[in-house]
XYZ file of N, CA, C and O in Angstrom:
348
model
N -28.255 -23.058 1.249
C -27.406 -21.938 1.607
C -26.165 -22.407 2.362
O -25.136 -21.776 2.290
N -26.289 -23.523 3.077
C -25.144 -24.026 3.847
C -23.980 -24.405 2.927
O -22.825 -24.147 3.257
N -24.280 -25.007 1.776
C -23.215 -25.357 0.830
C -22.511 -24.113 0.305
O -21.303 -24.120 0.086
N -23.266 -23.052 0.114
C -22.671 -21.807 -0.355
C -21.718 -21.246 0.700
O -20.644 -20.757 0.372
N -22.125 -21.320 1.964
C -21.251 -20.833 3.028
C -19.973 -21.666 3.096
O -18.890 -21.133 3.340
N -20.075 -22.965 2.878
C -18.886 -23.817 2.888
C -17.951 -23.461 1.735
O -16.730 -23.528 1.878
N -18.512 -23.051 0.604
C -17.665 -22.682 -0.527
C -16.836 -21.440 -0.214
O -15.722 -21.289 -0.723
N -17.361 -20.555 0.615
C -16.589 -19.375 1.002
C -15.397 -19.797 1.853
O -14.302 -19.248 1.725
N -15.597 -20.799 2.731
C -14.474 -21.296 3.534
C -13.396 -21.905 2.636
O -12.201 -21.767 2.922
N -13.785 -22.555 1.561
C -12.804 -23.097 0.617
C -11.979 -21.956 0.014
O -10.755 -22.056 -0.107
N -12.640 -20.866 -0.309
C -11.941 -19.700 -0.857
C -10.952 -19.121 0.156
O -9.786 -18.878 -0.179
N -11.423 -18.913 1.401
C -10.537 -18.369 2.440
C -9.355 -19.302 2.712
O -8.207 -18.872 2.737
N -9.645 -20.564 2.951
C -8.579 -21.522 3.291
C -7.628 -21.750 2.115
O -6.422 -21.872 2.304
N -8.181 -21.800 0.910
C -7.341 -21.971 -0.271
C -6.386 -20.806 -0.479
O -5.211 -21.000 -0.804
N -6.900 -19.593 -0.275
C -6.020 -18.437 -0.455
C -4.951 -18.394 0.635
O -3.787 -18.077 0.359
N -5.319 -18.724 1.871
C -4.315 -18.764 2.942
C -3.276 -19.850 2.707
O -2.085 -19.640 2.944
N -3.720 -21.009 2.230
C -2.779 -22.087 1.929
C -1.819 -21.661 0.819
O -0.616 -21.947 0.885
N -2.336 -20.965 -0.182
C -1.477 -20.499 -1.269
C -0.446 -19.508 -0.753
O 0.726 -19.539 -1.162
N -0.863 -18.636 0.172
C 0.071 -17.649 0.733
C 1.148 -18.342 1.564
O 2.338 -18.059 1.427
N 0.715 -19.261 2.440
C 1.648 -19.873 3.387
C 2.483 -21.003 2.792
O 3.637 -21.194 3.184
N 1.905 -21.761 1.875
C 2.595 -22.939 1.341
C 3.133 -22.748 -0.076
O 4.003 -23.505 -0.506
N 2.600 -21.766 -0.770
C 3.010 -21.550 -2.155
C 4.222 -20.638 -2.246
O 4.702 -20.088 -1.257
N 4.679 -20.491 -3.459
C 5.779 -19.565 -3.721
C 5.534 -18.932 -5.087
O 4.747 -19.429 -5.888
N 6.198 -17.840 -5.321
C 6.085 -17.172 -6.619
C 4.677 -16.697 -6.897
O 4.018 -16.095 -6.054
N 4.214 -16.980 -8.108
C 2.915 -16.486 -8.538
C 1.772 -17.114 -7.753
O 0.719 -16.486 -7.607
N 1.947 -18.325 -7.228
C 0.883 -18.971 -6.445
C 0.638 -18.181 -5.158
O -0.507 -17.889 -4.799
N 1.689 -17.811 -4.475
C 1.554 -17.011 -3.249
C 0.986 -15.632 -3.562
O 0.151 -15.112 -2.806
N 1.400 -15.064 -4.672
C 0.890 -13.757 -5.079
C -0.603 -13.834 -5.388
O -1.379 -12.978 -4.966
N -1.011 -14.861 -6.110
C -2.432 -15.039 -6.429
C -3.242 -15.271 -5.157
O -4.338 -14.725 -5.002
N -2.734 -16.077 -4.245
C -3.417 -16.317 -2.984
C -3.588 -15.042 -2.184
O -4.651 -14.794 -1.605
N -2.554 -14.235 -2.147
C -2.616 -12.963 -1.442
C -3.640 -12.035 -2.083
O -4.419 -11.380 -1.387
N -3.643 -11.984 -3.396
C -4.601 -11.149 -4.118
C -6.035 -11.578 -3.812
O -6.888 -10.746 -3.483
N -6.311 -12.871 -3.895
C -7.664 -13.385 -3.625
C -8.073 -13.084 -2.187
O -9.197 -12.643 -1.922
N -7.168 -13.290 -1.246
C -7.469 -13.042 0.163
C -7.857 -11.583 0.395
O -8.907 -11.295 0.984
N -7.021 -10.657 -0.044
C -7.266 -9.242 0.238
C -8.441 -8.678 -0.539
O -9.184 -7.841 -0.016
N -8.636 -9.126 -1.766
C -9.801 -8.661 -2.538
C -11.088 -9.174 -1.903
O -12.068 -8.427 -1.772
N -11.101 -10.430 -1.479
C -12.294 -10.989 -0.826
C -12.599 -10.226 0.459
O -13.748 -9.869 0.718
N -11.586 -9.962 1.248
C -11.773 -9.207 2.485
C -12.323 -7.803 2.199
O -13.268 -7.353 2.851
N -11.766 -7.129 1.218
C -12.209 -5.775 0.878
C -13.651 -5.765 0.368
O -14.456 -4.919 0.768
N -13.985 -6.712 -0.491
C -15.345 -6.781 -1.030
C -16.353 -7.037 0.085
O -17.408 -6.399 0.141
N -16.034 -7.938 0.999
C -16.952 -8.236 2.097
C -17.084 -7.047 3.048
O -18.181 -6.800 3.583
N -16.026 -6.295 3.255
C -16.107 -5.095 4.099
C -17.016 -4.047 3.451
O -17.854 -3.435 4.126
N -16.884 -3.868 2.147
C -17.753 -2.930 1.429
C -19.206 -3.403 1.501
O -20.116 -2.591 1.714
N -19.431 -4.703 1.352
C -20.784 -5.252 1.473
C -21.406 -4.904 2.819
O -22.581 -4.562 2.897
N -20.614 -5.021 3.887
C -21.134 -4.718 5.215
C -21.636 -3.276 5.281
O -22.731 -3.020 5.773
N -20.844 -2.335 4.789
C -21.245 -0.935 4.879
C -22.417 -0.605 3.960
O -23.269 0.214 4.320
N -22.505 -1.262 2.823
C -23.636 -1.042 1.924
C -24.917 -1.631 2.515
O -25.985 -1.015 2.439
N -24.831 -2.789 3.110
C -26.009 -3.495 3.638
C -26.212 -3.263 5.136
O -27.021 -3.940 5.768
N -25.530 -2.299 5.707
C -25.637 -2.045 7.142
C -27.074 -1.798 7.612
O -27.464 -2.313 8.659
N -27.912 -1.056 6.872
C -29.300 -0.882 7.329
C -30.053 -2.213 7.467
O -30.818 -2.408 8.416
N -29.833 -3.123 6.549
C -30.459 -4.449 6.628
C -29.968 -5.185 7.870
O -30.759 -5.778 8.615
N -28.677 -5.132 8.114
C -28.087 -5.840 9.245
C -28.512 -5.235 10.577
O -28.696 -5.958 11.559
N -28.679 -3.931 10.623
C -29.112 -3.284 11.864
C -30.549 -3.629 12.214
O -30.908 -3.659 13.391
N -31.397 -3.874 11.200
C -32.787 -4.260 11.465
C -32.900 -5.718 11.896
O -33.901 -6.118 12.485
N -31.899 -6.509 11.597
C -31.928 -7.935 11.944
C -31.550 -8.122 13.413
O -30.922 -7.263 14.025
N -31.956 -9.258 13.964
C -31.566 -9.588 15.332
C -30.065 -9.809 15.398
O -29.447 -10.235 14.433
N -29.494 -9.547 16.559
C -28.067 -9.762 16.759
C -27.313 -8.447 16.796
O -27.820 -7.396 16.405
N -26.076 -8.531 17.260
C -25.262 -7.328 17.397
C -24.630 -6.942 16.062
O -24.464 -7.775 15.166
N -24.257 -5.696 15.969
C -23.584 -5.211 14.770
C -22.237 -5.908 14.599
O -21.837 -6.227 13.480
N -21.559 -6.166 15.718
C -20.275 -6.868 15.653
C -20.417 -8.263 15.070
O -19.590 -8.699 14.264
N -21.468 -8.962 15.484
C -21.738 -10.305 14.949
C -21.968 -10.228 13.439
O -21.397 -11.013 12.675
N -22.803 -9.297 13.012
C -23.101 -9.172 11.581
C -21.866 -8.737 10.794
O -21.669 -9.186 9.666
N -21.031 -7.894 11.394
C -19.795 -7.482 10.723
C -18.899 -8.693 10.468
O -18.436 -8.911 9.350
N -18.685 -9.487 11.508
C -17.822 -10.664 11.370
C -18.404 -11.673 10.377
O -17.688 -12.192 9.519
N -19.704 -11.932 10.485
C -20.336 -12.881 9.570
C -20.278 -12.398 8.121
O -20.078 -13.191 7.205
N -20.429 -11.087 7.911
C -20.343 -10.549 6.552
C -18.911 -10.599 6.041
O -18.685 -10.874 4.857
N -17.926 -10.352 6.913
C -16.530 -10.468 6.477
C -16.211 -11.896 6.051
O -15.438 -12.110 5.114
N -16.795 -12.855 6.723
C -16.522 -14.254 6.383
C -17.350 -14.699 5.181
O -16.818 -15.221 4.209
N -18.665 -14.495 5.245
C -19.578 -15.090 4.260
C -20.103 -14.142 3.196
O -20.684 -14.585 2.212
N -19.967 -12.846 3.381
C -20.450 -11.898 2.386
C -21.948 -11.986 2.186
O -22.711 -12.021 3.149
N -22.366 -12.032 0.946
C -23.795 -12.021 0.644
C -24.529 -13.250 1.171
O -25.745 -13.200 1.357
N -23.824 -14.323 1.444
C -24.485 -15.510 1.981
C -24.939 -15.290 3.426
O -25.720 -16.066 3.951
N -24.471 -14.222 4.049
C -24.977 -13.861 5.378
C -26.131 -12.868 5.280
O -27.189 -13.079 5.851
N -25.938 -11.774 4.538
C -26.953 -10.723 4.563
C -28.130 -10.972 3.631
O -29.226 -10.470 3.880
N -27.958 -11.730 2.566
C -29.053 -11.945 1.603
C -30.264 -12.631 2.244
O -31.400 -12.172 2.040
N -30.082 -13.713 3.033
C -31.261 -14.316 3.682
C -31.941 -13.356 4.664
O -33.171 -13.372 4.791
N -31.177 -12.514 5.337
C -31.757 -11.532 6.255
C -32.590 -10.510 5.481
O -33.697 -10.154 5.893
N -32.067 -10.063 4.361
C -32.774 -9.104 3.532
C -34.064 -9.698 2.974
O -35.118 -9.059 2.989
N -33.997 -10.946 2.512
C -35.191 -11.609 1.979
C -36.248 -11.808 3.053
O -37.445 -11.648 2.794
N -35.820 -12.154 4.266
C -36.766 -12.338 5.371
C -37.439 -11.015 5.726
O -38.639 -10.992 6.015
N -36.688 -9.930 5.674
C -37.252 -8.625 5.986
C -38.243 -8.191 4.909
O -39.284 -7.622 5.221
N -37.950 -8.467 3.652
C -38.865 -8.138 2.575
C -40.143 -8.972 2.678
O -41.224 -8.485 2.431
N -39.970 -10.250 3.069
C -41.128 -11.131 3.220
C -42.033 -10.728 4.355
O -43.249 -10.907 4.293
N -41.464 -10.120 5.403
C -42.280 -9.715 6.551
C -42.778 -8.281 6.413
O -43.498 -7.803 7.271
N -42.369 -7.597 5.349
C -42.830 -6.228 5.120
C -42.045 -5.180 5.859
O -42.437 -4.027 5.901
N -40.890 -5.532 6.449
C -40.080 -4.579 7.202
C -39.200 -3.725 6.308
O -38.751 -2.666 6.709
N -38.891 -4.196 5.112
C -37.930 -3.470 4.280
C -38.596 -2.543 3.302
O -39.656 -2.613 2.899
C-alpha cells in the first residue's frame, strides 16, 4: 500500500510541476489533473465519511489524508472494519 500512496504524490507533484513550469497545453493539462484529483478525493471523503468516523483519529485528519491519498487512505480502514465485524 505504501507504493500506491507514493504514486499519488507523483500525480500531485507532477501536476503542480506542469502548472508552474509548463506552458500552453502542458500547464492546462496539469491544472486539469490537479483540480479533478482534488474534486474526486473530496467526493470520496463525503461518500466514505461513515467509515472514516468509525475509525480512530479526528475527522480533520481523515479529511486531509483522503484529499491527499483518496482510496489508499480509506480502503484499508474499511477492510479492517469489515474484518472486525464493525461494518
